[in-house]
Coordinates of C-alpha atoms in Angstrom, one line a residue:
M256 CA 125.7 133.4 124.1
R257 CA 123.1 133.6 121.3
K258 CA 121.7 130.1 121.8
V259 CA 118.7 130.4 119.5
R260 CA 120.7 131.7 116.6
A261 CA 123.3 128.9 117.1
V262 CA 120.6 126.3 117.1
L263 CA 119.0 127.7 114.0
S264 CA 122.3 127.8 112.3
A265 CA 123.1 124.1 113.2
L266 CA 119.5 123.2 112.1
G267 CA 120.3 123.7 108.5
I268 CA 123.1 121.1 108.7
S269 CA 120.9 118.8 110.7
V270 CA 118.2 118.8 108.0
G271 CA 120.7 118.0 105.3
I272 CA 122.3 115.1 107.3
A273 CA 118.9 113.7 108.4
T274 CA 117.6 113.8 104.8
M275 CA 120.7 111.9 103.6
V276 CA 120.2 109.2 106.2
L277 CA 116.5 108.9 105.5
V278 CA 116.7 108.7 101.7
T279 CA 119.4 106.1 101.8
G280 CA 118.3 104.2 104.9
I281 CA 114.7 103.7 103.9
P282 CA 115.5 102.3 100.4
A283 CA 118.3 100.1 102.0
S284 CA 115.8 98.7 104.4
S285 CA 113.4 98.1 101.6
Q286 CA 116.0 96.4 99.6
E287 CA 117.0 94.1 102.4
A288 CA 113.3 93.2 102.9
L289 CA 113.1 92.5 99.1
L290 CA 116.2 90.3 99.2
E291 CA 114.8 88.3 102.1
K292 CA 111.6 87.9 100.1
L293 CA 113.5 86.8 97.0
T294 CA 115.6 84.4 99.0
A295 CA 112.4 82.9 100.4
L296 CA 110.7 82.7 97.0
G297 CA 113.8 81.6 95.2
T298 CA 116.2 83.4 92.9
D299 CA 117.6 80.0 91.8
R300 CA 114.9 79.1 89.4
L301 CA 114.6 79.5 85.6
K302 CA 111.6 79.2 83.3
A303 CA 111.8 78.1 79.7
Q304 CA 108.8 78.3 77.3
P305 CA 108.5 78.3 73.5
L306 CA 107.8 81.5 71.5
V307 CA 105.2 81.7 68.8
P308 CA 106.8 82.4 65.4
E309 CA 105.0 85.1 63.5
G310 CA 102.3 83.6 61.3
Q311 CA 103.1 80.0 62.4
Q312 CA 101.9 77.5 64.9
P313 CA 103.7 77.4 68.3
I314 CA 106.6 75.1 68.4
K315 CA 106.3 72.0 70.5
L316 CA 108.9 71.2 73.1
P317 CA 110.0 67.5 73.1
S318 CA 108.3 65.3 75.6
Q319 CA 111.7 64.6 77.2
A320 CA 112.5 68.3 77.5
A321 CA 112.6 68.3 81.3
A322 CA 114.8 65.3 81.4
M323 CA 117.1 67.0 78.9
A324 CA 117.3 70.1 81.1
A325 CA 118.2 67.9 84.1
R326 CA 121.4 66.8 82.3
I327 CA 122.8 70.3 82.5
G328 CA 125.6 70.1 85.1
P329 CA 124.6 72.7 87.7
V330 CA 120.9 71.9 87.4
T331 CA 119.6 70.3 90.6
A332 CA 116.0 69.7 89.7
T333 CA 113.5 70.2 86.9
S334 CA 109.7 70.1 86.5
E335 CA 107.2 70.9 83.7
V336 CA 103.6 71.9 83.0
A337 CA 101.6 71.7 79.8
N338 CA 98.4 73.5 78.7
T339 CA 95.8 70.8 77.9
H340 CA 93.4 73.4 76.3
Q341 CA 90.4 71.9 78.1
P342 CA 87.3 74.0 79.0
I343 CA 86.3 74.2 82.7
R344 CA 82.7 73.9 84.1
R345 CA 81.4 73.9 87.6
T346 CA 78.1 72.2 86.4
D347 CA 76.8 70.7 83.2
A348 CA 74.8 73.9 82.5
S349 CA 77.8 76.2 83.1
D350 CA 79.2 78.3 80.2
P351 CA 82.9 77.4 79.7
N352 CA 83.4 81.0 78.5
D353 CA 82.8 82.1 82.1
T354 CA 86.1 80.5 83.0
A355 CA 88.0 81.3 79.8
A356 CA 90.7 83.1 81.8
L357 CA 91.6 79.9 83.6
T358 CA 94.0 77.3 82.2
V359 CA 94.0 73.5 82.8
L360 CA 97.7 72.5 83.2
A361 CA 99.1 69.0 83.3
A362 CA 101.7 69.1 86.1
R363 CA 104.3 67.0 87.8
P364 CA 104.1 66.3 91.6
N365 CA 107.4 68.2 92.2
L366 CA 106.1 71.4 90.6
L367 CA 105.6 73.3 93.9
H368 CA 109.2 72.7 94.9
L369 CA 110.4 74.3 91.7
V370 CA 108.2 77.4 91.8
G371 CA 108.2 78.0 95.5
G372 CA 104.5 77.3 96.0
S373 CA 102.6 76.0 99.0
V374 CA 99.2 74.5 99.7
H375 CA 96.6 76.6 101.4
V376 CA 94.2 73.8 102.1
G377 CA 94.1 70.1 101.1
R378 CA 97.0 68.5 99.3
F379 CA 98.9 68.9 96.0
L380 CA 99.4 66.1 93.4
N381 CA 101.5 63.2 94.5
A382 CA 102.6 59.9 93.0
K383 CA 99.2 58.3 93.6
T384 CA 96.8 61.1 92.7
A385 CA 98.8 62.1 89.6
S386 CA 97.2 59.2 87.8
L387 CA 93.7 59.8 89.2
P388 CA 90.9 62.3 88.1
T389 CA 91.8 64.9 90.7
V390 CA 92.6 68.6 90.4
V391 CA 94.3 71.3 92.5
L392 CA 93.3 74.9 92.1
G393 CA 95.6 77.9 91.9
H394 CA 94.8 80.7 94.3
K395 CA 93.0 83.0 91.8
A396 CA 91.4 80.1 90.0
A397 CA 89.8 79.0 93.3
G398 CA 88.4 82.5 93.8
T399 CA 87.0 82.6 90.2
L400 CA 85.4 79.2 90.6
G401 CA 84.0 80.1 94.0
F402 CA 86.0 77.7 96.1
D403 CA 87.7 79.5 99.1
R404 CA 87.9 76.3 101.1
L405 CA 87.2 72.6 101.0
P406 CA 84.4 71.2 103.1
A407 CA 85.7 69.1 106.0
G408 CA 84.0 65.8 106.6
E409 CA 82.0 66.0 103.4
N410 CA 82.3 64.8 99.9
A411 CA 85.0 66.8 98.0
P412 CA 83.6 69.2 95.3
L413 CA 83.8 68.3 91.7
L414 CA 84.9 70.2 88.6
R415 CA 84.3 69.3 85.0
L416 CA 87.3 69.4 82.7
G417 CA 86.4 68.7 79.1
E418 CA 83.9 65.8 79.3
R419 CA 85.2 64.3 82.6
W420 CA 84.5 65.1 86.3
F421 CA 87.5 65.6 88.5
T422 CA 87.6 65.8 92.3
I423 CA 89.1 68.9 93.9
T424 CA 91.8 67.9 96.4
G425 CA 93.6 71.1 97.2
I426 CA 93.9 74.9 96.8
L427 CA 97.2 76.7 96.6
N428 CA 98.5 79.9 98.2
P429 CA 99.5 82.9 96.0
M430 CA 102.7 82.6 94.0
P431 CA 104.2 86.1 93.5
L432 CA 107.0 84.9 91.2
D433 CA 104.6 83.2 88.7
P434 CA 101.2 84.7 88.9
D435 CA 100.0 82.8 85.8
L436 CA 100.0 79.7 87.9
E437 CA 97.5 81.3 90.2
L438 CA 95.0 81.2 87.4
S439 CA 95.5 77.5 86.7
V440 CA 93.9 74.3 87.5
F441 CA 96.4 71.5 87.9
V442 CA 95.9 67.9 86.8
G443 CA 98.4 65.0 87.1
W444 CA 100.5 64.3 84.0
N445 CA 99.4 60.8 83.6
A446 CA 95.7 61.7 84.4
A447 CA 95.8 64.4 81.7
E448 CA 97.1 61.8 79.1
R449 CA 94.5 59.3 80.2
Y450 CA 91.4 61.4 80.6
L451 CA 92.0 64.6 78.6
G452 CA 93.8 63.4 75.5
F453 CA 97.0 65.2 76.4
D454 CA 99.9 64.5 73.9
G455 CA 102.7 64.7 76.5
H456 CA 104.5 67.8 75.1
P457 CA 105.3 70.4 77.9
T458 CA 104.7 74.1 77.4
V459 CA 106.9 75.4 80.3
I460 CA 110.0 73.9 81.7
Y461 CA 111.2 74.9 85.2
A462 CA 114.9 74.3 86.2
K463 CA 116.6 74.9 89.5
A464 CA 120.3 75.7 89.9
P465 CA 122.6 77.3 92.5
D466 CA 122.6 81.1 92.5
H467 CA 126.2 81.3 91.3
A468 CA 125.5 79.1 88.3
I469 CA 122.1 80.5 87.3
D470 CA 123.5 82.7 84.5
S471 CA 125.5 79.9 82.9
V472 CA 122.4 77.6 83.0
K473 CA 120.2 80.3 81.5
A474 CA 122.6 80.7 78.6
V475 CA 122.3 77.0 77.5
L476 CA 118.8 76.1 78.7
G477 CA 117.0 77.1 75.5
A478 CA 119.4 75.1 73.2
T479 CA 119.1 72.1 75.6
V480 CA 115.3 71.8 75.6
Y481 CA 114.9 72.6 71.9
P482 CA 118.1 72.1 69.9
P483 CA 116.7 72.7 66.4
L484 CA 115.6 76.3 67.1
P485 CA 117.0 77.5 70.5
N486 CA 116.1 81.2 69.6
F487 CA 112.5 80.2 69.7
V488 CA 112.7 79.4 73.4
R489 CA 112.4 82.2 75.9
V490 CA 114.3 81.6 79.2
T491 CA 113.6 83.9 82.1
N492 CA 114.3 84.2 85.8
P493 CA 111.0 85.0 87.5
S494 CA 112.7 87.0 90.3
D495 CA 114.1 89.5 87.7
A496 CA 110.7 91.4 87.7
L497 CA 111.0 92.2 91.4
A498 CA 114.6 93.1 91.0
A499 CA 113.8 95.5 88.2
K500 CA 111.2 97.2 90.4
R501 CA 113.9 97.6 93.1
A502 CA 116.3 99.2 90.5
T503 CA 113.6 101.8 89.6
Q504 CA 113.3 102.7 93.3
S505 CA 117.1 103.0 93.5
A506 CA 117.0 105.6 90.7
Y507 CA 114.7 107.8 92.7
S508 CA 116.8 107.3 95.8
S509 CA 119.8 108.8 93.9
L510 CA 117.8 111.8 93.1
F511 CA 116.8 112.3 96.7
V512 CA 120.4 112.0 97.8
A513 CA 121.3 114.8 95.4
L514 CA 118.5 116.9 96.9
A515 CA 119.8 116.1 100.4
G516 CA 123.3 117.3 99.3
I517 CA 121.8 120.6 98.2
A518 CA 120.1 120.9 101.6
L519 CA 123.4 120.2 103.3
G520 CA 125.0 122.9 101.2
V521 CA 122.3 125.4 102.1
G522 CA 122.9 124.5 105.8
G523 CA 126.6 125.3 105.3
I524 CA 125.8 128.7 103.9
G525 CA 123.6 129.4 106.9
V526 CA 126.6 128.6 109.2
A527 CA 128.8 130.9 107.2
N528 CA 126.3 133.7 107.4
T529 CA 126.0 133.2 111.2
M530 CA 129.7 133.3 111.7
Y531 CA 130.1 136.4 109.5
I532 CA 127.4 138.3 111.4
S533 CA 129.1 137.1 114.6
V534 CA 132.3 138.7 113.6
L535 CA 130.5 142.0 113.0
E536 CA 128.8 141.9 116.3
R537 CA 131.9 140.8 118.3
R538 CA 134.4 143.3 117.1
R539 CA 134.9 144.8 120.5
E540 CA 135.5 141.3 121.9
I541 CA 138.1 140.7 119.2
G542 CA 139.8 144.0 119.9
L543 CA 139.9 143.3 123.6
R544 CA 141.4 139.8 123.1
R545 CA 144.0 141.3 120.7
A546 CA 144.9 144.0 123.2
L547 CA 145.4 141.4 125.9
G548 CA 147.9 139.6 123.7
A549 CA 145.9 137.2 121.4
S550 CA 147.5 136.8 118.0
R551 CA 145.8 136.6 114.7
R552 CA 146.3 132.9 114.8
H553 CA 144.3 132.7 118.0
I554 CA 141.5 134.7 116.6
R555 CA 141.3 132.7 113.4
G556 CA 141.3 129.5 115.5
Q557 CA 138.5 130.7 117.8
F558 CA 136.1 131.6 115.0
L559 CA 137.1 128.6 112.8
T560 CA 136.5 126.3 115.8
E561 CA 133.1 127.8 116.5
S562 CA 132.1 127.2 112.9
V563 CA 133.2 123.6 113.0
V564 CA 131.5 122.9 116.3
L565 CA 128.2 124.3 115.0
S566 CA 128.5 122.1 111.9
V567 CA 129.4 119.0 113.8
L568 CA 126.7 119.4 116.4
G569 CA 124.2 119.9 113.6
A570 CA 125.5 116.8 111.9
V571 CA 125.3 114.7 115.1
A572 CA 121.7 115.8 115.7
G573 CA 120.8 115.2 112.0
A574 CA 122.3 111.7 112.0
A575 CA 120.4 110.8 115.2
V576 CA 117.1 112.1 113.8
G577 CA 117.6 110.4 110.5
T578 CA 118.5 107.1 112.1
L579 CA 115.5 107.1 114.4
S580 CA 113.2 108.1 111.6
T581 CA 114.5 105.4 109.4
A582 CA 114.2 102.8 112.1
G583 CA 110.6 103.9 112.9
Y584 CA 109.6 103.8 109.2
A585 CA 111.2 100.3 108.7
L586 CA 109.4 98.9 111.8
T587 CA 106.0 100.2 110.6
H588 CA 106.5 98.2 107.4
D589 CA 108.0 95.1 109.0
W590 CA 111.3 95.6 107.3
P591 CA 114.7 94.9 108.7
I592 CA 116.4 98.1 109.9
V593 CA 119.4 99.0 107.7
I594 CA 121.3 102.2 108.4
P595 CA 124.0 102.9 105.7
L596 CA 127.1 103.6 107.8
N597 CA 128.9 105.0 104.8
T598 CA 126.2 107.6 104.3
V599 CA 126.4 108.7 108.0
L600 CA 130.2 108.9 107.9
L601 CA 130.1 110.7 104.6
G602 CA 127.6 113.2 105.9
M603 CA 129.6 113.8 109.1
A604 CA 132.8 114.4 107.0
A605 CA 130.9 116.7 104.6
S606 CA 129.6 118.7 107.6
L607 CA 133.1 119.0 109.0
V608 CA 134.4 120.3 105.6
L609 CA 131.4 122.7 105.4
G610 CA 132.2 123.9 108.9
V611 CA 135.8 124.6 107.9
L612 CA 134.8 126.3 104.6
A613 CA 132.0 128.3 106.3
G614 CA 134.4 129.6 109.0
V615 CA 137.4 130.5 106.8
Y616 CA 136.3 133.9 105.6
P617 CA 134.8 135.1 108.9
S618 CA 137.8 133.9 110.9
V619 CA 140.3 135.6 108.5
S620 CA 138.2 138.8 108.6
A621 CA 138.2 138.7 112.4
S622 CA 141.9 138.2 112.6
R623 CA 142.7 141.1 110.4
L624 CA 141.0 143.6 112.7
T625 CA 143.6 145.7 114.7
P626 CA 143.0 146.1 118.4
T627 CA 142.4 149.9 118.1
E628 CA 140.0 149.5 115.1
A629 CA 138.0 146.8 116.9
L630 CA 137.9 148.6 120.3
A631 CA 136.8 151.8 118.6
T632 CA 133.6 150.0 117.4
T633 CA 130.5 151.3 119.1

């Protein structure tokens, strides 16, 4: 009969359940979006590069390092790049220090396949252009050099590497898994040896293998590409950085779940308080029911049922609000909608238990009232 108080009592449970769904559903949707992104970018790639021993010159990987890595059983493809240490100029009068942050890399035509890259405009190196004085710009390198596009129907722009002019034939899109490549200018492997005095020793090896074999390949890749000192080769999985970021977000999600549990407990206390006050206010009703033949078991069942119903109604409302809020948030961020069913079911079960616990003492107190004692209440 006291609808407002019943709604306010159930509201505490609703807030707890809604919070639990939100703080698990939003990170789950975010994680699913990240997994889709990683799948598109590639979690099946490894990167091997030499370390610089303290006080020594950097070690040089063998010129056959990529071919050596390709002989590892699960490896399906390899590629390589090498720093040519050449200055970059837009004009003869340009200061090479203005582009010191950029790197001239000798590259193989299959590099984009290994790093998950794509061409924004123009074309990447191929079997023909890899031997010619042509270059392809990384996304950030193009911005630094002032090339956001290539003129259509006009002569291609030129770029001076060392003492030689090269024709710009393409610009790449961003590469989130390997941002260093975005600051690079790519030259064909043979062209680098012919025009830039490149010695043929790679500085980074890329290897691709199935997801289930990536850890086993990672364990032997360093020793394969540089057998004399495998500990001086660092092997990394570029997608690990994004996965670590997701792990940090999950730690915060656990904290929020704990806070949601506290909110749920507070809601249970609110239901218990409502039921206890209800017993005090309805003593005459209890006495009348007892006088008409209701047993203590009937009274206990009545108040316990009311407590459980309040909790379950609050849980259903909270689950609905939490689900809709999670879906709305995911849609605004273009994420897939993921509602953790386990959390919803756990929250519903917890609310049921809370309803029982919240109604135990009030229902027992009500059942202990004698008919004369209850009817005598003014």
